[in-house]
Tab-separated table of C-alpha atoms in Angstrom:
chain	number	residue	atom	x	y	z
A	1	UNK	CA	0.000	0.000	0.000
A	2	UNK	CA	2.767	2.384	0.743
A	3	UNK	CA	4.397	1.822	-2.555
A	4	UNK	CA	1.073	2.411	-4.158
A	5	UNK	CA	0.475	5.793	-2.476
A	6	UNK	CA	4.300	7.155	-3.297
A	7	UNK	CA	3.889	6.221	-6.623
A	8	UNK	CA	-0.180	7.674	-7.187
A	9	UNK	CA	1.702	11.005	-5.721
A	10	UNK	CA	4.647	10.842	-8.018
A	11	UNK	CA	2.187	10.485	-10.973
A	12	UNK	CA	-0.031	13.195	-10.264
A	13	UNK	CA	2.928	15.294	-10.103
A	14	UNK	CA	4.485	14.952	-13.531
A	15	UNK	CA	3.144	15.868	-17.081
A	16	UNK	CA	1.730	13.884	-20.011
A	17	UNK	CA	4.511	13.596	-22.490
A	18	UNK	CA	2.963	14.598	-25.757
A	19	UNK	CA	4.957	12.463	-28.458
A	20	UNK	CA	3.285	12.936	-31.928
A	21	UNK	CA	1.809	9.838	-33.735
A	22	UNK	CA	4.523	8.618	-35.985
A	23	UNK	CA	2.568	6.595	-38.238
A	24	UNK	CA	-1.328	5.737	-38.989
A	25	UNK	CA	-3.204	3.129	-38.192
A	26	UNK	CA	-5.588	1.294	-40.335
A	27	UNK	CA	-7.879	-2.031	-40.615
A	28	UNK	CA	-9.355	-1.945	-43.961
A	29	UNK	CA	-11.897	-4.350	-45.623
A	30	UNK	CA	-11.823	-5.879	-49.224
A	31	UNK	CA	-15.619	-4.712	-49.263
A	32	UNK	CA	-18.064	-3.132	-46.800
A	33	UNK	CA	-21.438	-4.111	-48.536
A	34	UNK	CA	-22.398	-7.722	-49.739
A	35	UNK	CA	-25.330	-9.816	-50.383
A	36	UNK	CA	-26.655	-13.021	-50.430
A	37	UNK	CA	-27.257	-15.910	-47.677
A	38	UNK	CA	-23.350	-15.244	-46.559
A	39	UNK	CA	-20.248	-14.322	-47.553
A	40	UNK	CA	-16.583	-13.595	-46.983
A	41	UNK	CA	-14.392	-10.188	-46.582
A	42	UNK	CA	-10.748	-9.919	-46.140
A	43	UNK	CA	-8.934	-7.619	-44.120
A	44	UNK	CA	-5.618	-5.927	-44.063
A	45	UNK	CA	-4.408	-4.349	-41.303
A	46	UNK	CA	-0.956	-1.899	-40.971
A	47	UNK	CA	1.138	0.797	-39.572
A	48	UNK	CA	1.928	3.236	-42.672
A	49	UNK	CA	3.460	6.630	-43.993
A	50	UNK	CA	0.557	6.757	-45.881
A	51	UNK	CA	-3.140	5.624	-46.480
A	52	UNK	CA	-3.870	2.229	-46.368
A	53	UNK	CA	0.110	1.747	-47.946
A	54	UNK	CA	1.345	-1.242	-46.158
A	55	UNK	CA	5.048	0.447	-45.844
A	56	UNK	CA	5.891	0.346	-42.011
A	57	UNK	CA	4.427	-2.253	-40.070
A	58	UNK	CA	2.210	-5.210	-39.891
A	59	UNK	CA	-0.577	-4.435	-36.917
A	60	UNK	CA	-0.622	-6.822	-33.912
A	61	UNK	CA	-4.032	-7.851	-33.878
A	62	UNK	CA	-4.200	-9.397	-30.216
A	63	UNK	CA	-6.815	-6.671	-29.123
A	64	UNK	CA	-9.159	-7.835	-32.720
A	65	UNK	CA	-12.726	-7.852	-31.549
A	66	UNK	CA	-15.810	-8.476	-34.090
A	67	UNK	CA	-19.415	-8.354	-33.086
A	68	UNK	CA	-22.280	-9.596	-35.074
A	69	UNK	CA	-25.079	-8.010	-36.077
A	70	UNK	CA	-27.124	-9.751	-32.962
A	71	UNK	CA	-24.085	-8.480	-30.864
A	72	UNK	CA	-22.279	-11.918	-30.482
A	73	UNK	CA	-18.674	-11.928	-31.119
A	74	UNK	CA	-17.080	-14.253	-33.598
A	75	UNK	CA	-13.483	-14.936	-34.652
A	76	UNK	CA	-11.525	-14.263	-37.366
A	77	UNK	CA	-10.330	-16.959	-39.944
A	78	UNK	CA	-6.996	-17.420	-41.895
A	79	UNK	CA	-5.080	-14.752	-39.932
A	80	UNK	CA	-1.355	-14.037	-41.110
A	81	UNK	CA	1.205	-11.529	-40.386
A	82	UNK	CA	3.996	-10.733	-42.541
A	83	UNK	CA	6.271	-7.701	-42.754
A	84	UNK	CA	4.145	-4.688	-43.438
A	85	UNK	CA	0.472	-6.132	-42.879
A	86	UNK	CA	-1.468	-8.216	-41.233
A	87	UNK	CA	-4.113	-10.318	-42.252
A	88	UNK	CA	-7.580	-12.144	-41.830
A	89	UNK	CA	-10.791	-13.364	-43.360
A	90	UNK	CA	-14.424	-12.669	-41.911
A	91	UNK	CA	-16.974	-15.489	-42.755
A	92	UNK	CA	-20.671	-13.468	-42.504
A	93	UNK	CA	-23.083	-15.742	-41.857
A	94	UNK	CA	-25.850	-12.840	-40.279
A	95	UNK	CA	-27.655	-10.300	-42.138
A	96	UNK	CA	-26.613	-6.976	-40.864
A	97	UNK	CA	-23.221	-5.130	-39.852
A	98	UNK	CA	-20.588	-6.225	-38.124
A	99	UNK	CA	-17.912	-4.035	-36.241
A	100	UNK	CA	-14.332	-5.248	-36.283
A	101	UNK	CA	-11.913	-3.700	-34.090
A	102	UNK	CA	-8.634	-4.230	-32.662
A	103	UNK	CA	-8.856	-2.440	-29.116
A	104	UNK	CA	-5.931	-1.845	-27.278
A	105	UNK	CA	-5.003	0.198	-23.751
A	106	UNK	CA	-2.878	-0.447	-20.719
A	107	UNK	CA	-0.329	1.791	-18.949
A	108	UNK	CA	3.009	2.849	-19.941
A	109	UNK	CA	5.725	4.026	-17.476
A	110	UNK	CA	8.894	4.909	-17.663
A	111	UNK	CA	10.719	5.730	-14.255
A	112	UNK	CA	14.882	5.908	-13.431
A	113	UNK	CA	16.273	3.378	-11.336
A	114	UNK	CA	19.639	3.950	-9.916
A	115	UNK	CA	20.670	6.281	-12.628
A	116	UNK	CA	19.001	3.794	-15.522
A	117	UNK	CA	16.361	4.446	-17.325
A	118	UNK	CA	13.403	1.609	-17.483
A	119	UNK	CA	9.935	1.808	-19.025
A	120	UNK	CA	6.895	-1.119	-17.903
A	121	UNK	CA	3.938	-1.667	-19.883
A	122	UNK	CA	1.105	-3.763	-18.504
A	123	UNK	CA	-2.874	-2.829	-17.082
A	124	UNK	CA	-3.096	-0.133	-14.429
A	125	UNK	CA	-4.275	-3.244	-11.751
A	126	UNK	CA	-0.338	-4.581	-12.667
A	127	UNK	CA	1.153	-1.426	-11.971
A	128	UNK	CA	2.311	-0.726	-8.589
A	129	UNK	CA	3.396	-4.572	-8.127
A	130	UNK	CA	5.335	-3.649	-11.286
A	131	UNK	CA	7.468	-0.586	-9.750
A	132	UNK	CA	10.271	-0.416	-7.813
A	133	UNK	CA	9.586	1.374	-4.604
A	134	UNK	CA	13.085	3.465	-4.996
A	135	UNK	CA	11.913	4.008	-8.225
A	136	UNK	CA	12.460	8.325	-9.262
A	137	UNK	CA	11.271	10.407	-12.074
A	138	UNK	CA	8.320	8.528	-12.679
A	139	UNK	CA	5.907	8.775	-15.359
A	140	UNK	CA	2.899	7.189	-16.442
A	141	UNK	CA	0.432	7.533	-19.527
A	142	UNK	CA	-2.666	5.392	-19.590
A	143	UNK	CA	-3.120	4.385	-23.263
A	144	UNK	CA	-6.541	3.510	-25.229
A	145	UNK	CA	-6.600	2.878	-29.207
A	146	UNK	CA	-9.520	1.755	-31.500
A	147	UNK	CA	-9.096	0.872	-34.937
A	148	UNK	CA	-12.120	0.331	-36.698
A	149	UNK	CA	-14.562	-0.637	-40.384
A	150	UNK	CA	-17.876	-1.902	-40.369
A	151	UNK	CA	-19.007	-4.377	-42.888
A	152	UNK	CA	-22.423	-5.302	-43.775
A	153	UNK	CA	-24.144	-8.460	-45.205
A	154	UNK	CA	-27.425	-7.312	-46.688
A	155	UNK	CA	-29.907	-4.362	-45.449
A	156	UNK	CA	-27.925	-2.489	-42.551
A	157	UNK	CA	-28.603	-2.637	-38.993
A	158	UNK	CA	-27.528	-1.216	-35.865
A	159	UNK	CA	-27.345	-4.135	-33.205
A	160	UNK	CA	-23.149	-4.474	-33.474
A	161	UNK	CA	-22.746	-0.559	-33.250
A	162	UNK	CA	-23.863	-0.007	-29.230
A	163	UNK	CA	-21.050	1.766	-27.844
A	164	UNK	CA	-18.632	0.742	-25.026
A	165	UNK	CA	-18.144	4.147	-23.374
A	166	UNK	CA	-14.216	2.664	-23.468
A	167	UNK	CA	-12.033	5.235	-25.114
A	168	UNK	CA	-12.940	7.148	-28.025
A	169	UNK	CA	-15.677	5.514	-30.627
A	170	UNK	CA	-17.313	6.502	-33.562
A	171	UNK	CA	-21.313	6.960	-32.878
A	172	UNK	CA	-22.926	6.478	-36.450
A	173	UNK	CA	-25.851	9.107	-36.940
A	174	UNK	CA	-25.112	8.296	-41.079
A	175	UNK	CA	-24.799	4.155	-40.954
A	176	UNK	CA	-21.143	3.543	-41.664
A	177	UNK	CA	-22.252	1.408	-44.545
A	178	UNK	CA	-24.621	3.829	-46.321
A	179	UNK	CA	-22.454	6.569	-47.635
A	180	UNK	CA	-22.275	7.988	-51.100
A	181	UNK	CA	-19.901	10.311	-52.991
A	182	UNK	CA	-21.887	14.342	-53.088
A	183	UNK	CA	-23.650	13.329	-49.998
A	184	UNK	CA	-22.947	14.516	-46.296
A	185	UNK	CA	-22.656	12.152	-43.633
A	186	UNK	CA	-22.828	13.302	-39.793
A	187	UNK	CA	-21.125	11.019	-36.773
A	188	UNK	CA	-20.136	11.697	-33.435
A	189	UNK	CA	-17.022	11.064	-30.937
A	190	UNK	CA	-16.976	9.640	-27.543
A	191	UNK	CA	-14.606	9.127	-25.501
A	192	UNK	CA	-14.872	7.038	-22.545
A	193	UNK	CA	-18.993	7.422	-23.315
A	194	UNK	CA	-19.380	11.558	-23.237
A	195	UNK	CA	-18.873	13.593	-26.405
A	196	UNK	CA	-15.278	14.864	-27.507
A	197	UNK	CA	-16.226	18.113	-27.917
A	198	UNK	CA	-14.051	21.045	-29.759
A	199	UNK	CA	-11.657	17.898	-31.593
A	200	UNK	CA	-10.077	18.547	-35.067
A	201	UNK	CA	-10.921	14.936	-37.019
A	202	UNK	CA	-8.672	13.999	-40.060
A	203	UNK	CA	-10.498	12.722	-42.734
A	204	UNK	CA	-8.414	11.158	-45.678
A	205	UNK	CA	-9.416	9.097	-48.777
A	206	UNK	CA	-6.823	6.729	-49.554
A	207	UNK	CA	-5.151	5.720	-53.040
A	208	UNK	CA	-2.320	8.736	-52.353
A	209	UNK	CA	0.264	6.513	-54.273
A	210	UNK	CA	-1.571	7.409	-57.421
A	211	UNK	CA	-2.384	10.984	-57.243
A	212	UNK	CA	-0.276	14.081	-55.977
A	213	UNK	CA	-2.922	15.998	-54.094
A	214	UNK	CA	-3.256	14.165	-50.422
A	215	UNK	CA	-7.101	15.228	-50.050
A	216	UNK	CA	-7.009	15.102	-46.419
A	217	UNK	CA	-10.011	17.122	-45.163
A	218	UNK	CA	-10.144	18.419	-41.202
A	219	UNK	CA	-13.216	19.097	-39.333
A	220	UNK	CA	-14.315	19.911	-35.669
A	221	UNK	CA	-16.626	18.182	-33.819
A	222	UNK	CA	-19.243	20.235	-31.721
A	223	UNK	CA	-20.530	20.412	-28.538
A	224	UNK	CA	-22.024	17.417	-28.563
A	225	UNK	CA	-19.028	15.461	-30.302
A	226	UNK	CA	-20.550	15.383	-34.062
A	227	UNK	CA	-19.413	16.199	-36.774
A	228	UNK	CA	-20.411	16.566	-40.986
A	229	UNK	CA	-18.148	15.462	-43.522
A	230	UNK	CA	-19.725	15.561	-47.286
A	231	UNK	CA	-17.883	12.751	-49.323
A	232	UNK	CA	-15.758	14.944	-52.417
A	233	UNK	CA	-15.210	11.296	-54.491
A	234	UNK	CA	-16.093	7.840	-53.694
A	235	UNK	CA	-13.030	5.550	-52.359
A	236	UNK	CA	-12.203	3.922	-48.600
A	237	UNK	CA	-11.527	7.042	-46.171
A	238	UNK	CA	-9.307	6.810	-43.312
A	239	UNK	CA	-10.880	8.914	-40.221
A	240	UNK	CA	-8.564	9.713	-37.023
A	241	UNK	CA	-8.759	11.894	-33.897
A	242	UNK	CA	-6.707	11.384	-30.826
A	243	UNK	CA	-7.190	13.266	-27.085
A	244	UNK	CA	-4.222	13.911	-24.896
A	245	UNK	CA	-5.058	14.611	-21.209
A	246	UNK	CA	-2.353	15.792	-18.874
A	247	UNK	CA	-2.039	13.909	-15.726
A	248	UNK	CA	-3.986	16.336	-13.224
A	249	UNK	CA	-4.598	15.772	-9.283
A	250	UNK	CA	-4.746	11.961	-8.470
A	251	UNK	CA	-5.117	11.406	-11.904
A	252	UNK	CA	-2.316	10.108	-14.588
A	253	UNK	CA	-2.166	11.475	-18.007
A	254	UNK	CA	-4.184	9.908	-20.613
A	255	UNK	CA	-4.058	9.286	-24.326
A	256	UNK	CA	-6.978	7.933	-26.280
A	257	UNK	CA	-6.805	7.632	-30.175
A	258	UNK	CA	-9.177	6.566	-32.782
A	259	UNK	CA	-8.547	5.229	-36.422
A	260	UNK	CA	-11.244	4.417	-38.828
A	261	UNK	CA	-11.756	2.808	-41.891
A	262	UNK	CA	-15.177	3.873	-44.571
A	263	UNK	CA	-16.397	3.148	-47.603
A	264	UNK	CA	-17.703	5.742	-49.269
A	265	UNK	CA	-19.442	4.298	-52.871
A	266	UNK	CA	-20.260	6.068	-56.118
């Protein structure tokens, strides 16, 4: 317990180290809208310079979560990682959409320890068995990342899109599976189930190998966490926000980051 306490005060004491994201995140589908009694969807999932480029890093997929349409979870088939992407197959079997997700949090602290410097990654429950009591300069981050698609197997529903008030999630107003190039589509952010209000969203169609204009867009959610984007072209769109919280009080810092994957058709 004493450890514990010394190390909740050391926390509250420092500031949340605001490293920029290096690289973006992405989980994309071979399709997002099929039809018949079932069918089958690929995914891809990377670290990347770019837009759905698989040129940095294959994802670890150890946090992959998929819920049904009648909000049962199933598991991914044929899953592979090689250099620059992972890889998987979803077997639909349910009329309706499916959210797939690879969720990931924990705590990350890094902390001197006679003169060396040591970093510890685990849950916040693991923590204070985790370090050292003469442990100095601590600091701690707690970490949450979602990245996202939706896929859909006939007429659309909403069962599989209930939110987990976990970190930051995307709360459909527009179905994630009904969007079309000229129209608008409106969504809103949560994080941690209340609205992400005031957040600058990056909004990028992918395919920038082939074309010199980037075509990121950036919006700002309001009050109430939504947010409008009108599709300029159809293509798959990447869709990011993140929220950095410095550690305040009893409280540790907090980052919480969201990466999206949508189909917009013609």
């Amino acid at each position: 317990m004493k450890k514990s306490l010394a190390l909740i005060a050391a926390l509250a004491a420092l500031a949340l180290p605001l490293s920029a994201q290096a690289h973006r995140a992405w989980l994309a589908p071979t399709s997002t809208s099929l039809s018949g009694a079932e069918a089958w969807v690929g995914f891809d999932a990377g670290m990347s310079n770019g837009v759905f480029i698989p040129d940095h890093a294959a994802m670890n997929l150890s946090g992959l979560t998929i819920t049904a349409p009648d909000g049962s979870t199933v598991q991914a088939e044929n899953m592979g990682r090689a250099r620059y992407r992972s890889t998987f197959d979803l077997h639909l079997t349910q009329q309706g959409t499916y959210r797939v997700a690879n969720v990931m949090g924990g705590v990350i602290v890094s902390y001197k320890q006679g003169g060396e410097q040591k970093r510890w990654r685990g849950t916040e429950a693991e923590m204070a068995a985790n370090i050292p009591a003469d442990a100095t300069d601590v600091v701690a981050t707690r970490n949450n990342s979602r990245i996202e698609t939706f896929v859909t197997l006939g007429a659309t529903s909403t069962g599989a899109l209930a939110p987990t008030n976990e970190g930051i999630e995307l709360i459909p107003v527009t179905h994630p599976n009904a969007l079309a190039a000229g129209e608008a589509a409106t969504f809103k952010f949560i994080r941690d189930g209340q609205p992400v209000a005031n957040q600058e969203v990056t909004i990028a169609r992918g395919g920038t190998r082939y074309r010199d204009n980037p075509e990121e867009m950036t919006v700002t959610t309001g009050a109430d966490g939504s947010f409008t984007v009108t599709w300029p072209e159809a293509g798959m769109y990447w869709i990011n926000t993140s929220v950095r919280t410095a550690a305040q009080g009893g409280q540790m810092a907090a980052n919480a980051q969201y990466n999206g994957a949508l189909e917009v058709l013609p």
